[in-house]
N, CA, C and O atoms as a GROMACS GRO file, in nm:
protein
  572
    1UNK      N    1   2.433   5.422  -1.828
    1UNK     CA    2   2.482   5.362  -1.975
    1UNK      C    3   2.360   5.362  -2.057
    1UNK      O    4   2.254   5.381  -1.996
    2UNK      N    5   2.356   5.342  -2.206
    2UNK     CA    6   2.298   5.398  -2.272
    2UNK      C    7   2.232   5.244  -2.326
    2UNK      O    8   2.286   5.147  -2.272
    3UNK      N    9   2.136   5.216  -2.412
    3UNK     CA   10   2.127   5.020  -2.525
    3UNK      C   11   2.257   4.996  -2.596
    3UNK      O   12   2.323   4.892  -2.593
    4UNK      N   13   2.292   5.135  -2.677
    4UNK     CA   14   2.440   5.136  -2.712
    4UNK      C   15   2.577   5.049  -2.641
    4UNK      O   16   2.644   4.965  -2.701
    5UNK      N   17   2.592   5.083  -2.534
    5UNK     CA   18   2.687   5.108  -2.447
    5UNK      C   19   2.658   4.921  -2.346
    5UNK      O   20   2.754   4.870  -2.288
    6UNK      N   21   2.529   4.855  -2.346
    6UNK     CA   22   2.488   4.760  -2.274
    6UNK      C   23   2.538   4.660  -2.358
    6UNK      O   24   2.538   4.660  -2.481
    7UNK      N   25   2.587   4.559  -2.268
    7UNK     CA   26   2.645   4.426  -2.324
    7UNK      C   27   2.539   4.356  -2.405
    7UNK      O   28   2.438   4.363  -2.334
    8UNK      N   29   2.510   4.295  -2.510
    8UNK     CA   30   2.452   4.176  -2.590
    8UNK      C   31   2.531   4.055  -2.548
    8UNK      O   32   2.643   4.013  -2.578
    9UNK      N   33   2.383   3.993  -2.428
    9UNK     CA   34   2.442   3.865  -2.417
    9UNK      C   35   2.423   3.743  -2.620
    9UNK      O   36   2.354   3.788  -2.712
   10UNK      N   37   2.457   3.684  -2.625
   10UNK     CA   38   2.472   3.638  -2.807
   10UNK      C   39   2.489   3.458  -2.758
   10UNK      O   40   2.593   3.393  -2.752
   11UNK      N   41   2.352   3.416  -2.730
   11UNK     CA   42   2.348   3.264  -2.684
   11UNK      C   43   2.362   3.136  -2.819
   11UNK      O   44   2.272   3.113  -2.900
   12UNK      N   45   2.487   3.071  -2.815
   12UNK     CA   46   2.539   3.031  -2.964
   12UNK      C   47   2.352   2.950  -3.016
   12UNK      O   48   2.262   2.976  -2.936
   13UNK      N   49   2.322   2.880  -3.117
   13UNK     CA   50   2.290   2.764  -3.115
   13UNK      C   51   2.252   2.661  -3.074
   13UNK      O   52   2.165   2.609  -3.004
   14UNK      N   53   2.396   2.631  -3.171
   14UNK     CA   54   2.410   2.532  -3.126
   14UNK      C   55   2.371   2.469  -2.973
   14UNK      O   56   2.290   2.385  -2.934
   15UNK      N   57   2.467   2.549  -2.913
   15UNK     CA   58   2.473   2.560  -2.741
   15UNK      C   59   2.343   2.507  -2.706
   15UNK      O   60   2.320   2.387  -2.688
   16UNK      N   61   2.258   2.603  -2.696
   16UNK     CA   62   2.084   2.587  -2.701
   16UNK      C   63   2.008   2.401  -2.715
   16UNK      O   64   1.972   2.314  -2.636
   17UNK      N   65   2.014   2.416  -2.854
   17UNK     CA   66   2.033   2.258  -2.946
   17UNK      C   67   2.088   2.203  -2.838
   17UNK      O   68   2.004   2.164  -2.756
   18UNK      N   69   2.208   2.186  -2.807
   18UNK     CA   70   2.234   2.018  -2.704
   18UNK      C   71   2.210   2.026  -2.558
   18UNK      O   72   2.214   1.935  -2.476
   19UNK      N   73   2.179   2.184  -2.534
   19UNK     CA   74   2.097   2.165  -2.428
   19UNK      C   75   1.984   2.117  -2.369
   19UNK      O   76   1.973   2.047  -2.269
   20UNK      N   77   1.874   2.178  -2.470
   20UNK     CA   78   1.790   2.098  -2.485
   20UNK      C   79   1.791   1.893  -2.534
   20UNK      O   80   1.722   1.790  -2.534
   21UNK      N   81   1.864   1.925  -2.552
   21UNK     CA   82   1.895   1.766  -2.608
   21UNK      C   83   1.910   1.741  -2.466
   21UNK      O   84   1.810   1.725  -2.395
   22UNK      N   85   2.073   1.735  -2.404
   22UNK     CA   86   2.070   1.644  -2.309
   22UNK      C   87   1.961   1.705  -2.179
   22UNK      O   88   1.964   1.629  -2.083
   23UNK      N   89   1.862   1.835  -2.159
   23UNK     CA   90   1.773   1.792  -2.114
   23UNK      C   91   1.599   1.665  -2.116
   23UNK      O   92   1.521   1.608  -2.040
   24UNK      N   93   1.625   1.683  -2.240
   24UNK     CA   94   1.559   1.532  -2.329
   24UNK      C   95   1.614   1.427  -2.235
   24UNK      O   96   1.552   1.402  -2.132
   25UNK      N   97   1.711   1.372  -2.258
   25UNK     CA   98   1.799   1.264  -2.206
   25UNK      C   99   1.803   1.282  -2.074
   25UNK      O  100   1.845   1.179  -2.022
   26UNK      N  101   1.777   1.374  -1.986
   26UNK     CA  102   1.780   1.318  -1.842
   26UNK      C  103   1.629   1.298  -1.814
   26UNK      O  104   1.592   1.206  -1.741
   27UNK      N  105   1.519   1.404  -1.886
   27UNK     CA  106   1.404   1.344  -1.824
   27UNK      C  107   1.348   1.225  -1.902
   27UNK      O  108   1.229   1.211  -1.874
   28UNK      N  109   1.411   1.095  -2.027
   28UNK     CA  110   1.418   1.034  -2.010
   28UNK      C  111   1.475   0.919  -1.930
   28UNK      O  112   1.406   0.817  -1.933
   29UNK      N  113   1.556   0.914  -1.880
   29UNK     CA  114   1.652   0.864  -1.744
   29UNK      C  115   1.563   0.912  -1.660
   29UNK      O  116   1.467   0.875  -1.727
   30UNK      N  117   1.505   0.971  -1.553
   30UNK     CA  118   1.433   1.064  -1.520
   30UNK      C  119   1.262   0.904  -1.515
   30UNK      O  120   1.211   0.854  -1.415
   31UNK      N  121   1.233   0.882  -1.646
   31UNK     CA  122   1.085   0.849  -1.633
   31UNK      C  123   1.176   0.689  -1.602
   31UNK      O  124   1.134   0.613  -1.515
   32UNK      N  125   1.303   0.653  -1.687
   32UNK     CA  126   1.340   0.467  -1.653
   32UNK      C  127   1.337   0.453  -1.550
   32UNK      O  128   1.251   0.373  -1.513
   33UNK      N  129   1.404   0.503  -1.468
   33UNK     CA  130   1.499   0.515  -1.278
   33UNK      C  131   1.259   0.535  -1.218
   33UNK      O  132   1.213   0.436  -1.160
   34UNK      N  133   1.196   0.613  -1.234
   34UNK     CA  134   1.050   0.607  -1.189
   34UNK      C  135   1.008   0.474  -1.213
   34UNK      O  136   0.983   0.415  -1.108
   35UNK      N  137   0.990   0.399  -1.326
   35UNK     CA  138   0.959   0.267  -1.320
   35UNK      C  139   0.996   0.151  -1.277
   35UNK      O  140   0.948   0.041  -1.248
   36UNK      N  141   1.121   0.219  -1.282
   36UNK     CA  142   1.215   0.087  -1.233
   36UNK      C  143   1.168   0.087  -1.097
   36UNK      O  144   1.142  -0.026  -1.055
   37UNK      N  145   1.151   0.174  -1.022
   37UNK     CA  146   1.188   0.157  -0.906
   37UNK      C  147   1.014   0.104  -0.803
   37UNK      O  148   0.993   0.057  -0.691
   38UNK      N  149   0.875   0.170  -0.987
   38UNK     CA  150   0.762   0.110  -0.980
   38UNK      C  151   0.769  -0.092  -0.933
   38UNK      O  152   0.732  -0.170  -0.845
   39UNK      N  153   0.873  -0.086  -1.116
   39UNK     CA  154   0.855  -0.166  -1.099
   39UNK      C  155   0.935  -0.204  -0.920
   39UNK      O  156   0.883  -0.146  -0.824
   40UNK      N  157   1.018  -0.270  -0.902
   40UNK     CA  158   1.122  -0.315  -0.749
   40UNK      C  159   0.944  -0.322  -0.669
   40UNK      O  160   0.883  -0.424  -0.637
   41UNK      N  161   0.914  -0.226  -0.658
   41UNK     CA  162   0.814  -0.198  -0.609
   41UNK      C  163   0.701  -0.301  -0.522
   41UNK      O  164   0.672  -0.339  -0.408
   42UNK      N  165   0.657  -0.317  -0.688
   42UNK     CA  166   0.567  -0.402  -0.705
   42UNK      C  167   0.604  -0.581  -0.678
   42UNK      O  168   0.533  -0.668  -0.628
   43UNK      N  169   0.729  -0.588  -0.727
   43UNK     CA  170   0.793  -0.684  -0.701
   43UNK      C  171   0.859  -0.764  -0.543
   43UNK      O  172   0.880  -0.883  -0.517
   44UNK      N  173   0.876  -0.659  -0.473
   44UNK     CA  174   0.871  -0.675  -0.328
   44UNK      C  175   0.721  -0.746  -0.268
   44UNK      O  176   0.711  -0.828  -0.177
   45UNK      N  177   0.598  -0.681  -0.360
   45UNK     CA  178   0.497  -0.654  -0.267
   45UNK      C  179   0.452  -0.807  -0.298
   45UNK      O  180   0.406  -0.880  -0.211
   46UNK      N  181   0.473  -0.849  -0.443
   46UNK     CA  182   0.465  -1.012  -0.454
   46UNK      C  183   0.561  -1.106  -0.384
   46UNK      O  184   0.532  -1.211  -0.327
   47UNK      N  185   0.712  -1.036  -0.400
   47UNK     CA  186   0.709  -1.156  -0.306
   47UNK      C  187   0.671  -1.150  -0.142
   47UNK      O  188   0.651  -1.261  -0.092
   48UNK      N  189   0.664  -1.083  -0.091
   48UNK     CA  190   0.548  -1.011   0.021
   48UNK      C  191   0.459  -1.164   0.075
   48UNK      O  192   0.456  -1.246   0.167
   49UNK      N  193   0.385  -1.125  -0.077
   49UNK     CA  194   0.291  -1.208  -0.069
   49UNK      C  195   0.300  -1.300  -0.061
   49UNK      O  196   0.245  -1.356   0.034
   50UNK      N  197   0.373  -1.368  -0.151
   50UNK     CA  198   0.377  -1.515  -0.173
   50UNK      C  199   0.515  -1.582  -0.117
   50UNK      O  200   0.585  -1.664  -0.177
   51UNK      N  201   0.538  -1.523   0.025
   51UNK     CA  202   0.615  -1.573   0.132
   51UNK      C  203   0.503  -1.605   0.245
   51UNK      O  204   0.492  -1.716   0.299
   52UNK      N  205   0.384  -1.441   0.286
   52UNK     CA  206   0.310  -1.498   0.399
   52UNK      C  207   0.248  -1.616   0.313
   52UNK      O  208   0.171  -1.668   0.394
   53UNK      N  209   0.235  -1.701   0.171
   53UNK     CA  210   0.161  -1.844   0.198
   53UNK      C  211   0.245  -1.915   0.201
   53UNK      O  212   0.217  -2.005   0.280
   54UNK      N  213   0.369  -1.935   0.144
   54UNK     CA  214   0.452  -2.073   0.206
   54UNK      C  215   0.480  -2.037   0.300
   54UNK      O  216   0.491  -2.132   0.377
   55UNK      N  217   0.508  -1.923   0.359
   55UNK     CA  218   0.552  -1.903   0.550
   55UNK      C  219   0.400  -2.026   0.657
   55UNK      O  220   0.406  -2.093   0.761
   56UNK      N  221   0.259  -1.989   0.529
   56UNK     CA  222   0.191  -2.099   0.588
   56UNK      C  223   0.136  -2.204   0.572
   56UNK      O  224   0.061  -2.271   0.643
   57UNK      N  225   0.189  -2.220   0.448
   57UNK     CA  226   0.199  -2.322   0.385
   57UNK      C  227   0.294  -2.462   0.456
   57UNK      O  228   0.268  -2.582   0.457
   58UNK      N  229   0.407  -2.387   0.511
   58UNK     CA  230   0.442  -2.464   0.577
   58UNK      C  231   0.471  -2.475   0.741
   58UNK      O  232   0.538  -2.550   0.812
   59UNK      N  233   0.399  -2.382   0.758
   59UNK     CA  234   0.315  -2.332   0.877
   59UNK      C  235   0.227  -2.458   0.944
   59UNK      O  236   0.224  -2.492   1.062
   60UNK      N  237   0.131  -2.538   0.788
   60UNK     CA  238   0.004  -2.622   0.788
   60UNK      C  239   0.170  -2.746   0.784
   60UNK      O  240   0.190  -2.806   0.890
   61UNK      N  241   0.251  -2.766   0.690
   61UNK     CA  242   0.268  -2.883   0.671
   61UNK      C  243   0.379  -2.943   0.863
   61UNK      O  244   0.410  -3.059   0.889
   62UNK      N  245   0.392  -2.892   0.901
   62UNK     CA  246   0.459  -2.884   1.007
   62UNK      C  247   0.325  -2.958   1.163
   62UNK      O  248   0.332  -3.024   1.267
   63UNK      N  249   0.239  -2.898   1.091
   63UNK     CA  250   0.126  -2.916   1.170
   63UNK      C  251   0.050  -3.045   1.222
   63UNK      O  252   0.012  -3.094   1.328
   64UNK      N  253   0.052  -3.096   0.981
   64UNK     CA  254   0.026  -3.175   1.017
   64UNK      C  255   0.114  -3.326   1.086
   64UNK      O  256   0.075  -3.415   1.161
   65UNK      N  257   0.236  -3.303   1.025
   65UNK     CA  258   0.380  -3.389   1.032
   65UNK      C  259   0.346  -3.433   1.207
   65UNK      O  260   0.386  -3.536   1.261
   66UNK      N  261   0.270  -3.334   1.267
   66UNK     CA  262   0.290  -3.366   1.447
   66UNK      C  263   0.167  -3.401   1.434
   66UNK      O  264   0.183  -3.421   1.554
   67UNK      N  265   0.059  -3.430   1.410
   67UNK     CA  266  -0.033  -3.462   1.377
   67UNK      C  267  -0.156  -3.554   1.332
   67UNK      O  268  -0.278  -3.555   1.344
   68UNK      N  269  -0.034  -3.649   1.261
   68UNK     CA  270  -0.091  -3.759   1.196
   68UNK      C  271  -0.238  -3.839   1.246
   68UNK      O  272  -0.322  -3.911   1.193
   69UNK      N  273  -0.228  -3.814   1.304
   69UNK     CA  274  -0.311  -3.908   1.469
   69UNK      C  275  -0.463  -3.866   1.491
   69UNK      O  276  -0.562  -3.927   1.531
   70UNK      N  277  -0.435  -3.700   1.434
   70UNK     CA  278  -0.522  -3.668   1.469
   70UNK      C  279  -0.631  -3.575   1.219
   70UNK      O  280  -0.594  -3.480   1.150
   71UNK      N  281  -0.764  -3.689   1.194
   71UNK     CA  282  -0.766  -3.656   1.146
   71UNK      C  283  -0.848  -3.548   1.119
   71UNK      O  284  -0.896  -3.562   1.006
   72UNK      N  285  -0.905  -3.390   1.204
   72UNK     CA  286  -0.960  -3.306   1.194
   72UNK      C  287  -0.822  -3.221   1.232
   72UNK      O  288  -0.832  -3.098   1.240
   73UNK      N  289  -0.766  -3.249   1.241
   73UNK     CA  290  -0.614  -3.137   1.200
   73UNK      C  291  -0.577  -3.116   1.087
   73UNK      O  292  -0.577  -3.020   1.010
   74UNK      N  293  -0.541  -3.227   1.086
   74UNK     CA  294  -0.511  -3.244   0.898
   74UNK      C  295  -0.541  -3.215   0.815
   74UNK      O  296  -0.479  -3.180   0.715
   75UNK      N  297  -0.737  -3.229   0.856
   75UNK     CA  298  -0.795  -3.193   0.694
   75UNK      C  299  -0.798  -3.041   0.702
   75UNK      O  300  -0.797  -2.980   0.596
   76UNK      N  301  -0.802  -2.967   0.825
   76UNK     CA  302  -0.850  -2.869   0.893
   76UNK      C  303  -0.702  -2.752   0.810
   76UNK      O  304  -0.696  -2.629   0.802
   77UNK      N  305  -0.612  -2.850   0.766
   77UNK     CA  306  -0.453  -2.811   0.757
   77UNK      C  307  -0.444  -2.790   0.648
   77UNK      O  308  -0.406  -2.684   0.597
   78UNK      N  309  -0.494  -2.939   0.568
   78UNK     CA  310  -0.483  -2.937   0.433
   78UNK      C  311  -0.609  -2.863   0.360
   78UNK      O  312  -0.594  -2.838   0.241
   79UNK      N  313  -0.703  -2.835   0.407
   79UNK     CA  314  -0.790  -2.742   0.338
   79UNK      C  315  -0.724  -2.556   0.325
   79UNK      O  316  -0.737  -2.465   0.244
   80UNK      N  317  -0.653  -2.575   0.454
   80UNK     CA  318  -0.578  -2.385   0.488
   80UNK      C  319  -0.466  -2.413   0.399
   80UNK      O  320  -0.446  -2.313   0.330
   81UNK      N  321  -0.404  -2.486   0.378
   81UNK     CA  322  -0.325  -2.530   0.291
   81UNK      C  323  -0.374  -2.513   0.090
   81UNK      O  324  -0.295  -2.491  -0.002
   82UNK      N  325  -0.495  -2.529   0.084
   82UNK     CA  326  -0.613  -2.497  -0.046
   82UNK      C  327  -0.598  -2.433  -0.047
   82UNK      O  328  -0.506  -2.413  -0.126
   83UNK      N  329  -0.652  -2.296   0.028
   83UNK     CA  330  -0.681  -2.222   0.029
   83UNK      C  331  -0.581  -2.082  -0.053
   83UNK      O  332  -0.600  -1.989  -0.130
   84UNK      N  333  -0.448  -2.157   0.043
   84UNK     CA  334  -0.339  -2.048   0.006
   84UNK      C  335  -0.363  -2.023  -0.117
   84UNK      O  336  -0.394  -1.918  -0.174
   85UNK      N  337  -0.339  -2.158  -0.166
   85UNK     CA  338  -0.259  -2.225  -0.291
   85UNK      C  339  -0.373  -2.110  -0.385
   85UNK      O  340  -0.318  -2.005  -0.415
   86UNK      N  341  -0.512  -2.124  -0.427
   86UNK     CA  342  -0.610  -2.064  -0.432
   86UNK      C  343  -0.551  -1.910  -0.462
   86UNK      O  344  -0.561  -1.824  -0.550
   87UNK      N  345  -0.502  -1.922  -0.370
   87UNK     CA  346  -0.445  -1.702  -0.324
   87UNK      C  347  -0.339  -1.680  -0.423
   87UNK      O  348  -0.320  -1.582  -0.494
   88UNK      N  349  -0.279  -1.781  -0.414
   88UNK     CA  350  -0.128  -1.756  -0.503
   88UNK      C  351  -0.161  -1.811  -0.615
   88UNK      O  352  -0.080  -1.780  -0.703
   89UNK      N  353  -0.272  -1.901  -0.666
   89UNK     CA  354  -0.309  -1.874  -0.828
   89UNK      C  355  -0.401  -1.783  -0.872
   89UNK      O  356  -0.446  -1.774  -0.987
   90UNK      N  357  -0.440  -1.686  -0.734
   90UNK     CA  358  -0.532  -1.538  -0.775
   90UNK      C  359  -0.389  -1.440  -0.849
   90UNK      O  360  -0.376  -1.377  -0.955
   91UNK      N  361  -0.295  -1.469  -0.728
   91UNK     CA  362  -0.228  -1.351  -0.751
   91UNK      C  363  -0.125  -1.385  -0.890
   91UNK      O  364  -0.106  -1.289  -0.965
   92UNK      N  365  -0.053  -1.532  -0.929
   92UNK     CA  366  -0.073  -1.549  -1.041
   92UNK      C  367  -0.142  -1.518  -1.179
   92UNK      O  368  -0.060  -1.530  -1.269
   93UNK      N  369  -0.257  -1.484  -1.220
   93UNK     CA  370  -0.361  -1.504  -1.260
   93UNK      C  371  -0.343  -1.325  -1.272
   93UNK      O  372  -0.325  -1.279  -1.385
   94UNK      N  373  -0.348  -1.229  -1.150
   94UNK     CA  374  -0.348  -1.110  -1.150
   94UNK      C  375  -0.226  -1.068  -1.209
   94UNK      O  376  -0.241  -0.990  -1.303
   95UNK      N  377  -0.088  -1.104  -1.174
   95UNK     CA  378  -0.053  -1.032  -1.290
   95UNK      C  379   0.002  -1.101  -1.409
   95UNK      O  380   0.072  -1.028  -1.478
   96UNK      N  381  -0.005  -1.166  -1.431
   96UNK     CA  382  -0.079  -1.227  -1.603
   96UNK      C  383  -0.182  -1.144  -1.616
   96UNK      O  384  -0.158  -1.036  -1.563
   97UNK      N  385  -0.251  -1.147  -1.649
   97UNK     CA  386  -0.324  -1.010  -1.656
   97UNK      C  387  -0.262  -0.814  -1.657
   97UNK      O  388  -0.286  -0.710  -1.718
   98UNK      N  389  -0.182  -0.857  -1.557
   98UNK     CA  390  -0.121  -0.685  -1.536
   98UNK      C  391  -0.089  -0.664  -1.703
   98UNK      O  392  -0.142  -0.593  -1.788
   99UNK      N  393   0.048  -0.783  -1.708
   99UNK     CA  394   0.138  -0.809  -1.830
   99UNK      C  395   0.091  -0.778  -1.922
   99UNK      O  396   0.139  -0.695  -1.998
  100UNK      N  397  -0.091  -0.878  -1.952
  100UNK     CA  398  -0.136  -0.846  -2.102
  100UNK      C  399  -0.137  -0.679  -2.102
  100UNK      O  400  -0.109  -0.622  -2.208
  101UNK      N  401  -0.175  -0.586  -1.961
  101UNK     CA  402  -0.263  -0.526  -1.992
  101UNK      C  403  -0.429  -0.513  -1.960
  101UNK      O  404  -0.491  -0.413  -1.996
  102UNK      N  405  -0.505  -0.643  -1.878
  102UNK     CA  406  -0.592  -0.684  -1.890
  102UNK      C  407  -0.713  -0.498  -1.758
  102UNK      O  408  -0.691  -0.424  -1.662
  103UNK      N  409  -0.790  -0.519  -1.827
  103UNK     CA  410  -0.833  -0.459  -1.723
  103UNK      C  411  -0.874  -0.500  -1.559
  103UNK      O  412  -0.965  -0.579  -1.531
  104UNK      N  413  -0.790  -0.430  -1.457
  104UNK     CA  414  -0.818  -0.531  -1.380
  104UNK      C  415  -0.957  -0.600  -1.306
  104UNK      O  416  -0.982  -0.710  -1.256
  105UNK      N  417  -1.069  -0.411  -1.339
  105UNK     CA  418  -1.185  -0.358  -1.266
  105UNK      C  419  -1.288  -0.514  -1.381
  105UNK      O  420  -1.284  -0.512  -1.504
  106UNK      N  421  -1.345  -0.597  -1.322
  106UNK     CA  422  -1.394  -0.686  -1.425
  106UNK      C  423  -1.530  -0.632  -1.327
  106UNK      O  424  -1.516  -0.517  -1.284
  107UNK      N  425  -1.595  -0.668  -1.307
  107UNK     CA  426  -1.718  -0.589  -1.224
  107UNK      C  427  -1.742  -0.574  -1.137
  107UNK      O  428  -1.637  -0.575  -1.073
  108UNK      N  429  -1.856  -0.547  -1.047
  108UNK     CA  430  -1.910  -0.526  -0.865
  108UNK      C  431  -1.866  -0.626  -0.820
  108UNK      O  432  -1.895  -0.742  -0.853
  109UNK      N  433  -1.783  -0.584  -0.731
  109UNK     CA  434  -1.754  -0.744  -0.565
  109UNK      C  435  -1.862  -0.697  -0.521
  109UNK      O  436  -1.915  -0.586  -0.530
  110UNK      N  437  -1.910  -0.857  -0.439
  110UNK     CA  438  -1.957  -0.794  -0.331
  110UNK      C  439  -1.881  -0.835  -0.203
  110UNK      O  440  -1.824  -0.930  -0.150
  111UNK      N  441  -1.918  -0.689  -0.186
  111UNK     CA  442  -1.832  -0.689  -0.040
  111UNK      C  443  -1.834  -0.794   0.083
  111UNK      O  444  -1.726  -0.809   0.140
  112UNK      N  445  -1.910  -0.844   0.115
  112UNK     CA  446  -1.940  -0.932   0.189
  112UNK      C  447  -1.842  -1.072   0.209
  112UNK      O  448  -1.799  -1.123   0.312
  113UNK      N  449  -1.824  -1.115   0.051
  113UNK     CA  450  -1.842  -1.205   0.009
  113UNK      C  451  -1.600  -1.244   0.047
  113UNK      O  452  -1.528  -1.340   0.072
  114UNK      N  453  -1.585  -1.113   0.028
  114UNK     CA  454  -1.500  -1.038   0.043
  114UNK      C  455  -1.392  -1.069   0.171
  114UNK      O  456  -1.318  -1.158   0.214
  115UNK      N  457  -1.443  -0.912   0.203
  115UNK     CA  458  -1.453  -1.003   0.374
  115UNK      C  459  -1.490  -1.080   0.361
  115UNK      O  460  -1.465  -1.091   0.241
  116UNK      N  461  -1.572  -1.213   0.399
  116UNK     CA  462  -1.583  -1.356   0.481
  116UNK      C  463  -1.424  -1.367   0.393
  116UNK      O  464  -1.323  -1.326   0.452
  117UNK      N  465  -1.421  -1.380   0.361
  117UNK     CA  466  -1.328  -1.514   0.264
  117UNK      C  467  -1.180  -1.454   0.338
  117UNK      O  468  -1.100  -1.538   0.380
  118UNK      N  469  -1.156  -1.348   0.347
  118UNK     CA  470  -1.037  -1.294   0.418
  118UNK      C  471  -1.016  -1.271   0.522
  118UNK      O  472  -0.913  -1.209   0.548
  119UNK      N  473  -1.104  -1.313   0.626
  119UNK     CA  474  -1.131  -1.344   0.782
  119UNK      C  475  -1.043  -1.395   0.836
  119UNK      O  476  -0.956  -1.351   0.912
  120UNK      N  477  -1.074  -1.536   0.778
  120UNK     CA  478  -0.947  -1.587   0.921
  120UNK      C  479  -0.780  -1.545   0.776
  120UNK      O  480  -0.682  -1.613   0.810
  121UNK      N  481  -0.760  -1.486   0.689
  121UNK     CA  482  -0.643  -1.477   0.632
  121UNK      C  483  -0.512  -1.500   0.663
  121UNK      O  484  -0.448  -1.478   0.560
  122UNK      N  485  -0.447  -1.529   0.741
  122UNK     CA  486  -0.293  -1.487   0.885
  122UNK      C  487  -0.382  -1.491   1.000
  122UNK      O  488  -0.397  -1.392   1.073
  123UNK      N  489  -0.438  -1.593   1.018
  123UNK     CA  490  -0.532  -1.532   1.182
  123UNK      C  491  -0.575  -1.474   1.182
  123UNK      O  492  -0.665  -1.523   1.250
  124UNK      N  493  -0.620  -1.349   1.154
  124UNK     CA  494  -0.757  -1.222   1.111
  124UNK      C  495  -0.849  -1.282   1.117
  124UNK      O  496  -0.897  -1.353   1.029
  125UNK      N  497  -0.918  -1.249   1.296
  125UNK     CA  498  -1.072  -1.201   1.315
  125UNK      C  499  -1.105  -1.116   1.246
  125UNK      O  500  -1.179  -1.148   1.153
  126UNK      N  501  -1.056  -0.935   1.267
  126UNK     CA  502  -1.149  -0.876   1.236
  126UNK      C  503  -1.035  -0.800   1.126
  126UNK      O  504  -0.913  -0.803   1.108
  127UNK      N  505  -1.221  -0.691   1.033
  127UNK     CA  506  -1.192  -0.648   0.897
  127UNK      C  507  -1.171  -0.535   0.975
  127UNK      O  508  -1.146  -0.505   1.092
  128UNK      N  509  -1.193  -0.472   0.847
  128UNK     CA  510  -1.127  -0.283   0.863
  128UNK      C  511  -1.174  -0.267   0.710
  128UNK      O  512  -1.130  -0.315   0.605
  129UNK      N  513  -1.289  -0.175   0.742
  129UNK     CA  514  -1.263  -0.133   0.567
  129UNK      C  515  -1.354   0.006   0.598
  129UNK      O  516  -1.452   0.047   0.661
  130UNK      N  517  -1.287   0.030   0.543
  130UNK     CA  518  -1.246   0.195   0.448
  130UNK      C  519  -1.370   0.253   0.342
  130UNK      O  520  -1.382   0.226   0.222
  131UNK      N  521  -1.454   0.335   0.421
  131UNK     CA  522  -1.501   0.365   0.254
  131UNK      C  523  -1.530   0.481   0.305
  131UNK      O  524  -1.551   0.500   0.425
  132UNK      N  525  -1.533   0.626   0.156
  132UNK     CA  526  -1.504   0.724   0.210
  132UNK      C  527  -1.438   0.801   0.316
  132UNK      O  528  -1.499   0.904   0.345
  133UNK      N  529  -1.352   0.784   0.369
  133UNK     CA  530  -1.344   0.826   0.508
  133UNK      C  531  -1.459   0.754   0.636
  133UNK      O  532  -1.480   0.795   0.750
  134UNK      N  533  -1.513   0.642   0.571
  134UNK     CA  534  -1.575   0.638   0.708
  134UNK      C  535  -1.442   0.497   0.751
  134UNK      O  536  -1.349   0.482   0.671
  135UNK      N  537  -1.451   0.382   0.912
  135UNK     CA  538  -1.378   0.349   0.959
  135UNK      C  539  -1.516   0.273   1.030
  135UNK      O  540  -1.582   0.330   1.117
  136UNK      N  541  -1.555   0.116   0.971
  136UNK     CA  542  -1.645   0.078   1.031
  136UNK      C  543  -1.581  -0.087   1.110
  136UNK      O  544  -1.493  -0.123   1.033
  137UNK      N  545  -1.590  -0.167   1.200
  137UNK     CA  546  -1.512  -0.242   1.194
  137UNK      C  547  -1.617  -0.396   1.235
  137UNK      O  548  -1.649  -0.404   1.353
  138UNK      N  549  -1.665  -0.509   1.144
  138UNK     CA  550  -1.681  -0.599   1.184
  138UNK      C  551  -1.561  -0.753   1.198
  138UNK      O  552  -1.454  -0.792   1.151
  139UNK      N  553  -1.695  -0.807   1.318
  139UNK     CA  554  -1.541  -0.944   1.358
  139UNK      C  555  -1.650  -1.056   1.222
  139UNK      O  556  -1.752  -1.075   1.156
  140UNK      N  557  -1.511  -1.096   1.266
  140UNK     CA  558  -1.553  -1.270   1.112
  140UNK      C  559  -1.705  -1.292   1.109
  140UNK      O  560  -1.772  -1.285   1.006
  141UNK      N  561  -1.786  -1.339   1.314
  141UNK     CA  562  -1.877  -1.389   1.300
  141UNK      C  563  -2.022  -1.274   1.244
  141UNK      O  564  -2.141  -1.302   1.252
  142UNK      N  565  -1.984  -1.191   1.209
  142UNK     CA  566  -2.111  -1.100   1.221
  142UNK      C  567  -2.093  -1.085   1.023
  142UNK      O  568  -2.169  -1.011   0.959
  143UNK      N  569  -2.012  -1.146   0.976
  143UNK     CA  570  -2.017  -1.080   0.826
  143UNK      C  571  -2.063  -1.169   0.786
  143UNK      O  572  -2.090  -1.174   0.666
   0.00000   0.00000   0.00000
């Protein structure tokens, strides 16, 4: 078949513009769906954290009610409630900072202090810290 006999495909420029507009519209929809998925995951994580905090408070209140005649147990549970309320406050502050676009990296952190503060969280007595592929474990008393 010679060049003269080869059928030519002529694409209408309006069709190209419509296809490009449709592609851009679909890209915007995809980006929106991905943002919504990310927000959903974030909200789920926050809800999970607050559910844990509320569970600790609820359990502590029940222990206090059952041990009103034991001031040491009551004091221990009140202190635990104070601790988890502070954790909840920290979550709220982080969310507000995130909403304002604040940089969460405020400076260096003392990993020993962070680990010690978290060692009793939710009844855990062991902390695993992973750094550059290293896996080291300490008991709460080692910190």
